Amino acid sequence: MNKKKLLELRADFLLLTVAIAWGVTFLMVQDAIKTVPVYAFLFWRFAIATILMAIISYKYFDELNKQSIIYGIILGVFLFSGFATQTFGLSYTKSSIIAFLTGLNVIIVPFLAFVIFKQHVRRMVFVGSLLAVVGLYLLTMSGKLTIGLGETLGLICAAFFALQIMFTDIYSKKVNVFILVLFQFLTVTILSLVFSLSLDDVTFKLDFDYIFLKAVIVTSIFATVYAFLIQTYMQQFTTPTKTAIIFAMEPVSAGIFGYFIGNEILTPVQIYGAVLILFAVLLAEIKFKKE
């Protein structure tokens, strides 16, 4: 096994830990936003993450330039837009449907890579993407899928997250990763603050109880700083299409964590869906010589 393949496998494994981190913190966020407005929560989560990222990135400030700032802002807009459309979509349709539609970025990413960005996408990755979509459907869907406002917003959300993955792949190879992530976080923080002040009942005068503090601290450190720093750095060594497939493991880890910790029930159909997603991730690692 050559060095390039080893770096790719390491990147894929660390991206898998990102999906697990997002899945494990899902219940915490779900509990926290029962009492705290969504955009207020996003503001506090990304504000803390921005401060932490600024401390981590301090020694790289001499590499700060106009290009890294612009790239960071673009990624931040994509990321926040994904969160925003997802949140608004939840107001019009079931969370299970939004979860499935959001996961469709797993098939949007290879489409963008192949058609728009003219990147080579291996056959097994395409097959893995399709299997992941079927797995996501079995794992998350619990309602009838129609095309209404909520469903449309869910699809737009998936497109924004797909764009975030695609452009992370491009930008992470051009500028300093730490500065790029810092300005991505800063952009999400500012946009979350604007939306919170415009739409939420409260932004600053929150009840800083244990549930909120635990959720915001854990998500800031693990689901934000760790997750997006790993994503941005490791996408230099793997493909955006494989990244999207690996990220489909997020609802799988959320389901497993919810089963053991939150006493949630996993039906046989959901278990089949989780197994399919896991198989899709493994399939994406297969590379034939002629490819």
Short mmCIF file of C-alpha atoms in Angstrom, two decimals, residues 5-288:
data_model
loop_
_atom_site.label_atom_id
_atom_site.label_comp_id
_atom_site.label_asym_id
_atom_site.label_seq_id
_atom_site.Cartn_x
_atom_site.Cartn_y
_atom_site.Cartn_z
CA LYS A 5 -3.46 5.48 -0.14
CA LEU A 6 -2.45 5.45 3.52
CA LEU A 7 -3.05 9.20 3.76
CA GLU A 8 -6.44 8.72 2.08
CA LEU A 9 -7.43 5.97 4.52
CA ARG A 10 -6.34 8.10 7.47
CA ALA A 11 -8.39 11.00 6.12
CA ASP A 12 -11.45 8.79 5.61
CA PHE A 13 -11.16 7.39 9.15
CA LEU A 14 -10.89 10.84 10.71
CA LEU A 15 -13.84 12.07 8.62
CA LEU A 16 -15.78 9.12 10.02
CA THR A 17 -15.01 10.39 13.54
CA VAL A 18 -16.51 13.73 12.46
CA ALA A 19 -19.76 12.03 11.39
CA ILE A 20 -19.81 10.17 14.72
CA ALA A 21 -19.23 13.43 16.65
CA TRP A 22 -22.17 15.06 14.85
CA GLY A 23 -24.37 12.03 15.47
CA VAL A 24 -23.48 11.71 19.16
CA THR A 25 -24.22 15.39 19.84
CA PHE A 26 -27.57 15.28 18.00
CA LEU A 27 -29.55 14.42 21.15
CA MET A 28 -27.84 17.20 23.12
CA VAL A 29 -28.79 19.79 20.51
CA GLN A 30 -32.33 18.41 20.28
CA ASP A 31 -32.74 18.80 24.06
CA ALA A 32 -31.17 22.26 24.13
CA ILE A 33 -33.33 23.81 21.38
CA LYS A 34 -36.50 22.82 23.22
CA THR A 35 -35.93 25.86 25.45
CA VAL A 36 -33.39 27.91 23.45
CA PRO A 37 -34.20 29.41 20.01
CA VAL A 38 -32.33 27.69 17.18
CA TYR A 39 -30.46 30.72 15.85
CA ALA A 40 -29.54 31.83 19.36
CA PHE A 41 -28.09 28.37 19.96
CA LEU A 42 -26.18 28.51 16.65
CA PHE A 43 -24.85 31.96 17.59
CA TRP A 44 -23.48 30.79 20.95
CA ARG A 45 -22.15 27.54 19.47
CA PHE A 46 -20.23 29.25 16.67
CA ALA A 47 -19.20 32.26 18.77
CA ILE A 48 -17.44 29.97 21.23
CA ALA A 49 -16.01 27.94 18.35
CA THR A 50 -14.72 31.14 16.70
CA ILE A 51 -12.93 32.19 19.90
CA LEU A 52 -11.38 28.74 20.30
CA MET A 53 -10.39 28.66 16.63
CA ALA A 54 -8.80 32.13 16.91
CA ILE A 55 -6.64 30.86 19.79
CA ILE A 56 -5.66 27.74 17.82
CA SER A 57 -4.98 29.77 14.65
CA TYR A 58 -3.00 32.56 16.30
CA LYS A 59 0.41 31.34 15.11
CA TYR A 60 -0.87 31.27 11.52
CA PHE A 61 -2.09 34.87 11.44
CA ASP A 62 0.90 35.89 9.32
CA GLU A 63 -0.65 33.78 6.51
CA LEU A 64 -3.91 35.72 6.69
CA ASN A 65 -4.75 37.29 3.32
CA LYS A 66 -7.69 38.53 1.29
CA GLN A 67 -8.10 35.19 -0.48
CA SER A 68 -8.37 33.14 2.74
CA ILE A 69 -10.90 35.61 4.18
CA ILE A 70 -13.10 35.52 1.05
CA TYR A 71 -12.94 31.71 0.86
CA GLY A 72 -13.83 31.46 4.54
CA ILE A 73 -16.80 33.78 4.09
CA ILE A 74 -18.07 31.77 1.10
CA LEU A 75 -17.87 28.49 3.06
CA GLY A 76 -19.54 30.19 6.02
CA VAL A 77 -22.43 31.38 3.86
CA PHE A 78 -22.92 27.86 2.46
CA LEU A 79 -22.78 26.32 5.94
CA PHE A 80 -25.16 28.82 7.54
CA SER A 81 -27.56 28.64 4.57
CA GLY A 82 -27.69 24.87 5.06
CA PHE A 83 -28.57 25.31 8.74
CA ALA A 84 -31.10 28.07 7.98
CA THR A 85 -33.03 26.25 5.25
CA GLN A 86 -32.98 23.08 7.35
CA THR A 87 -34.47 24.95 10.32
CA PHE A 88 -37.17 26.66 8.27
CA GLY A 89 -37.96 23.35 6.60
CA LEU A 90 -38.64 21.80 10.01
CA SER A 91 -41.45 24.34 10.43
CA TYR A 92 -43.34 22.90 7.47
CA THR A 93 -42.71 19.14 7.50
CA LYS A 94 -41.54 16.24 9.67
CA SER A 95 -38.00 16.12 11.01
CA SER A 96 -37.56 12.61 9.57
CA ILE A 97 -38.29 13.91 6.08
CA ILE A 98 -35.88 16.83 6.51
CA ALA A 99 -33.22 14.41 7.78
CA PHE A 100 -33.61 12.28 4.66
CA LEU A 101 -33.63 15.24 2.27
CA THR A 102 -30.59 16.79 3.96
CA GLY A 103 -28.77 13.50 3.50
CA LEU A 104 -29.34 13.69 -0.24
CA ASN A 105 -26.15 15.75 -0.46
CA VAL A 106 -24.56 12.29 -0.64
CA ILE A 107 -25.77 12.05 -4.25
CA ILE A 108 -25.63 15.78 -5.05
CA VAL A 109 -21.88 15.94 -4.34
CA PRO A 110 -20.83 13.33 -6.95
CA PHE A 111 -23.23 14.94 -9.44
CA LEU A 112 -21.60 18.36 -8.89
CA ALA A 113 -18.12 16.83 -8.96
CA PHE A 114 -18.72 15.00 -12.24
CA VAL A 115 -20.98 17.42 -14.16
CA ILE A 116 -20.02 20.89 -12.89
CA PHE A 117 -16.43 20.52 -11.68
CA LYS A 118 -15.41 17.86 -14.26
CA GLN A 119 -13.81 15.66 -11.61
CA HIS A 120 -13.32 11.93 -12.08
CA VAL A 121 -15.73 9.97 -9.87
CA ARG A 122 -15.03 6.26 -9.48
CA ARG A 123 -17.80 3.79 -10.27
CA MET A 124 -17.85 2.34 -6.74
CA VAL A 125 -18.31 5.82 -5.30
CA PHE A 126 -21.39 6.36 -7.48
CA VAL A 127 -22.75 2.98 -6.39
CA GLY A 128 -21.95 3.79 -2.77
CA SER A 129 -23.78 7.11 -3.07
CA LEU A 130 -26.93 5.42 -4.37
CA LEU A 131 -26.78 2.78 -1.63
CA ALA A 132 -26.33 5.49 1.00
CA VAL A 133 -29.47 7.26 -0.27
CA VAL A 134 -31.49 4.04 0.04
CA GLY A 135 -30.02 3.49 3.51
CA LEU A 136 -30.88 7.04 4.54
CA TYR A 137 -34.45 6.54 3.35
CA LEU A 138 -34.86 3.37 5.41
CA LEU A 139 -33.16 4.90 8.45
CA THR A 140 -34.85 8.29 8.60
CA MET A 141 -38.16 8.28 6.76
CA SER A 142 -41.34 7.93 8.82
CA GLY A 143 -43.76 10.00 6.78
CA LYS A 144 -45.11 10.37 3.25
CA LEU A 145 -42.74 12.30 1.00
CA THR A 146 -44.52 15.02 -0.96
CA ILE A 147 -43.17 18.15 -2.59
CA GLY A 148 -44.23 21.13 -0.51
CA LEU A 149 -42.44 24.15 0.94
CA GLY A 150 -40.77 22.13 3.70
CA GLU A 151 -39.53 19.49 1.28
CA THR A 152 -38.26 22.16 -1.12
CA LEU A 153 -36.33 23.81 1.70
CA GLY A 154 -34.90 20.39 2.63
CA LEU A 155 -33.60 19.91 -0.91
CA ILE A 156 -32.09 23.41 -0.94
CA CYS A 157 -30.48 22.60 2.41
CA ALA A 158 -28.88 19.47 0.90
CA ALA A 159 -27.56 21.54 -2.01
CA PHE A 160 -25.93 24.07 0.35
CA PHE A 161 -24.25 21.34 2.39
CA ALA A 162 -23.07 19.71 -0.85
CA LEU A 163 -21.59 23.03 -1.98
CA GLN A 164 -19.85 23.41 1.38
CA ILE A 165 -18.21 20.00 0.90
CA MET A 166 -17.26 20.69 -2.72
CA PHE A 167 -15.73 24.13 -2.11
CA THR A 168 -13.97 22.94 1.05
CA ASP A 169 -12.18 20.46 -1.22
CA ILE A 170 -11.11 23.29 -3.54
CA TYR A 171 -10.24 25.99 -1.00
CA SER A 172 -8.41 23.78 1.51
CA LYS A 173 -5.69 23.22 -1.10
CA LYS A 174 -5.18 26.93 -1.80
CA VAL A 175 -4.99 28.71 1.56
CA ASN A 176 -4.09 28.04 5.20
CA VAL A 177 -6.67 25.62 6.61
CA PHE A 178 -6.74 27.19 10.08
CA ILE A 179 -7.45 30.68 8.76
CA LEU A 180 -10.05 29.27 6.36
CA VAL A 181 -11.94 27.53 9.18
CA LEU A 182 -11.68 30.59 11.43
CA PHE A 183 -13.41 32.89 8.93
CA GLN A 184 -15.97 30.21 8.11
CA PHE A 185 -16.92 30.12 11.81
CA LEU A 186 -16.88 33.91 12.10
CA THR A 187 -19.27 34.20 9.13
CA VAL A 188 -21.72 31.66 10.61
CA THR A 189 -21.53 33.48 13.96
CA ILE A 190 -22.41 36.86 12.44
CA LEU A 191 -25.22 35.47 10.28
CA SER A 192 -26.64 33.50 13.23
CA LEU A 193 -26.60 36.66 15.34
CA VAL A 194 -28.42 38.65 12.64
CA PHE A 195 -31.08 35.95 12.22
CA SER A 196 -31.45 35.48 15.97
CA LEU A 197 -31.92 39.19 16.63
CA SER A 198 -34.45 39.33 13.76
CA LEU A 199 -36.44 36.14 14.41
CA ASP A 200 -35.80 34.81 17.94
CA ASP A 201 -37.50 36.06 21.07
CA VAL A 202 -34.23 36.10 22.97
CA THR A 203 -30.54 35.92 22.05
CA PHE A 204 -28.43 36.99 25.03
CA LYS A 205 -30.71 36.76 28.09
CA LEU A 206 -30.97 33.01 28.05
CA ASP A 207 -31.46 30.59 30.90
CA PHE A 208 -27.93 29.21 31.07
CA ASP A 209 -28.98 25.88 32.55
CA TYR A 210 -27.03 22.63 32.55
CA ILE A 211 -28.71 21.25 29.41
CA PHE A 212 -27.89 24.35 27.34
CA LEU A 213 -24.34 24.75 28.69
CA LYS A 214 -23.50 21.08 28.14
CA ALA A 215 -24.87 21.15 24.60
CA VAL A 216 -23.23 24.41 23.55
CA ILE A 217 -19.82 23.56 25.05
CA VAL A 218 -19.68 19.99 23.71
CA THR A 219 -20.92 20.97 20.23
CA SER A 220 -18.56 23.96 20.10
CA ILE A 221 -15.50 21.83 20.87
CA PHE A 222 -16.25 18.48 19.22
CA ALA A 223 -19.02 19.05 16.64
CA THR A 224 -17.64 22.38 15.43
CA VAL A 225 -13.94 23.09 16.07
CA TYR A 226 -12.80 19.47 15.88
CA ALA A 227 -15.29 18.48 13.17
CA PHE A 228 -14.78 21.28 10.68
CA LEU A 229 -11.03 21.54 11.25
CA ILE A 230 -10.69 17.82 10.55
CA GLN A 231 -13.04 18.06 7.54
CA THR A 232 -11.19 20.99 6.02
CA TYR A 233 -7.72 19.57 6.59
CA MET A 234 -8.48 15.96 5.62
CA GLN A 235 -10.36 16.78 2.43
CA GLN A 236 -6.94 17.56 0.98
CA PHE A 237 -6.23 13.81 1.00
CA THR A 238 -9.57 12.34 -0.09
CA THR A 239 -12.39 13.20 -2.49
CA PRO A 240 -15.52 15.27 -1.79
CA THR A 241 -17.69 12.38 -3.01
CA LYS A 242 -16.23 9.98 -0.46
CA THR A 243 -16.55 12.68 2.21
CA ALA A 244 -20.29 12.96 1.49
CA ILE A 245 -20.75 9.19 1.75
CA ILE A 246 -18.82 9.05 5.03
CA PHE A 247 -20.92 11.91 6.43
CA ALA A 248 -24.02 9.79 5.75
CA MET A 249 -22.89 7.91 8.86
CA GLU A 250 -24.07 10.84 11.01
CA PRO A 251 -27.69 9.63 11.34
CA VAL A 252 -26.38 6.10 11.91
CA SER A 253 -24.27 7.20 14.88
CA ALA A 254 -27.16 9.37 16.10
CA GLY A 255 -29.49 6.38 15.97
CA ILE A 256 -27.06 4.08 17.78
CA PHE A 257 -26.34 6.70 20.45
CA GLY A 258 -30.06 7.41 20.85
CA TYR A 259 -30.75 3.69 21.26
CA PHE A 260 -28.18 3.13 24.00
CA ILE A 261 -28.33 6.51 25.78
CA GLY A 262 -31.70 8.06 24.93
CA ASN A 263 -33.75 4.84 25.12
CA GLU A 264 -34.96 5.37 21.56
CA ILE A 265 -36.23 2.44 19.50
CA LEU A 266 -34.60 1.29 16.27
CA THR A 267 -36.94 -0.70 14.04
CA PRO A 268 -35.65 -3.58 11.88
CA VAL A 269 -36.10 -1.37 8.79
CA GLN A 270 -33.95 1.36 10.37
CA ILE A 271 -31.28 -1.19 11.23
CA TYR A 272 -31.27 -2.39 7.60
CA GLY A 273 -30.84 1.25 6.53
CA ALA A 274 -27.90 1.74 8.90
CA VAL A 275 -26.23 -1.45 7.60
CA LEU A 276 -26.69 -0.25 4.00
CA ILE A 277 -25.02 3.08 4.81
CA LEU A 278 -22.12 1.30 6.48
CA PHE A 279 -21.81 -0.96 3.42
CA ALA A 280 -21.87 2.15 1.17
CA VAL A 281 -18.94 3.65 3.11
CA LEU A 282 -16.95 0.42 2.75
CA LEU A 283 -17.85 0.15 -0.93
CA ALA A 284 -16.53 3.66 -1.58
CA GLU A 285 -13.11 2.46 -0.42
CA ILE A 286 -12.95 -0.21 -3.15
CA LYS A 287 -10.83 0.77 -6.12
CA PHE A 288 -10.37 -1.37 -9.19
#
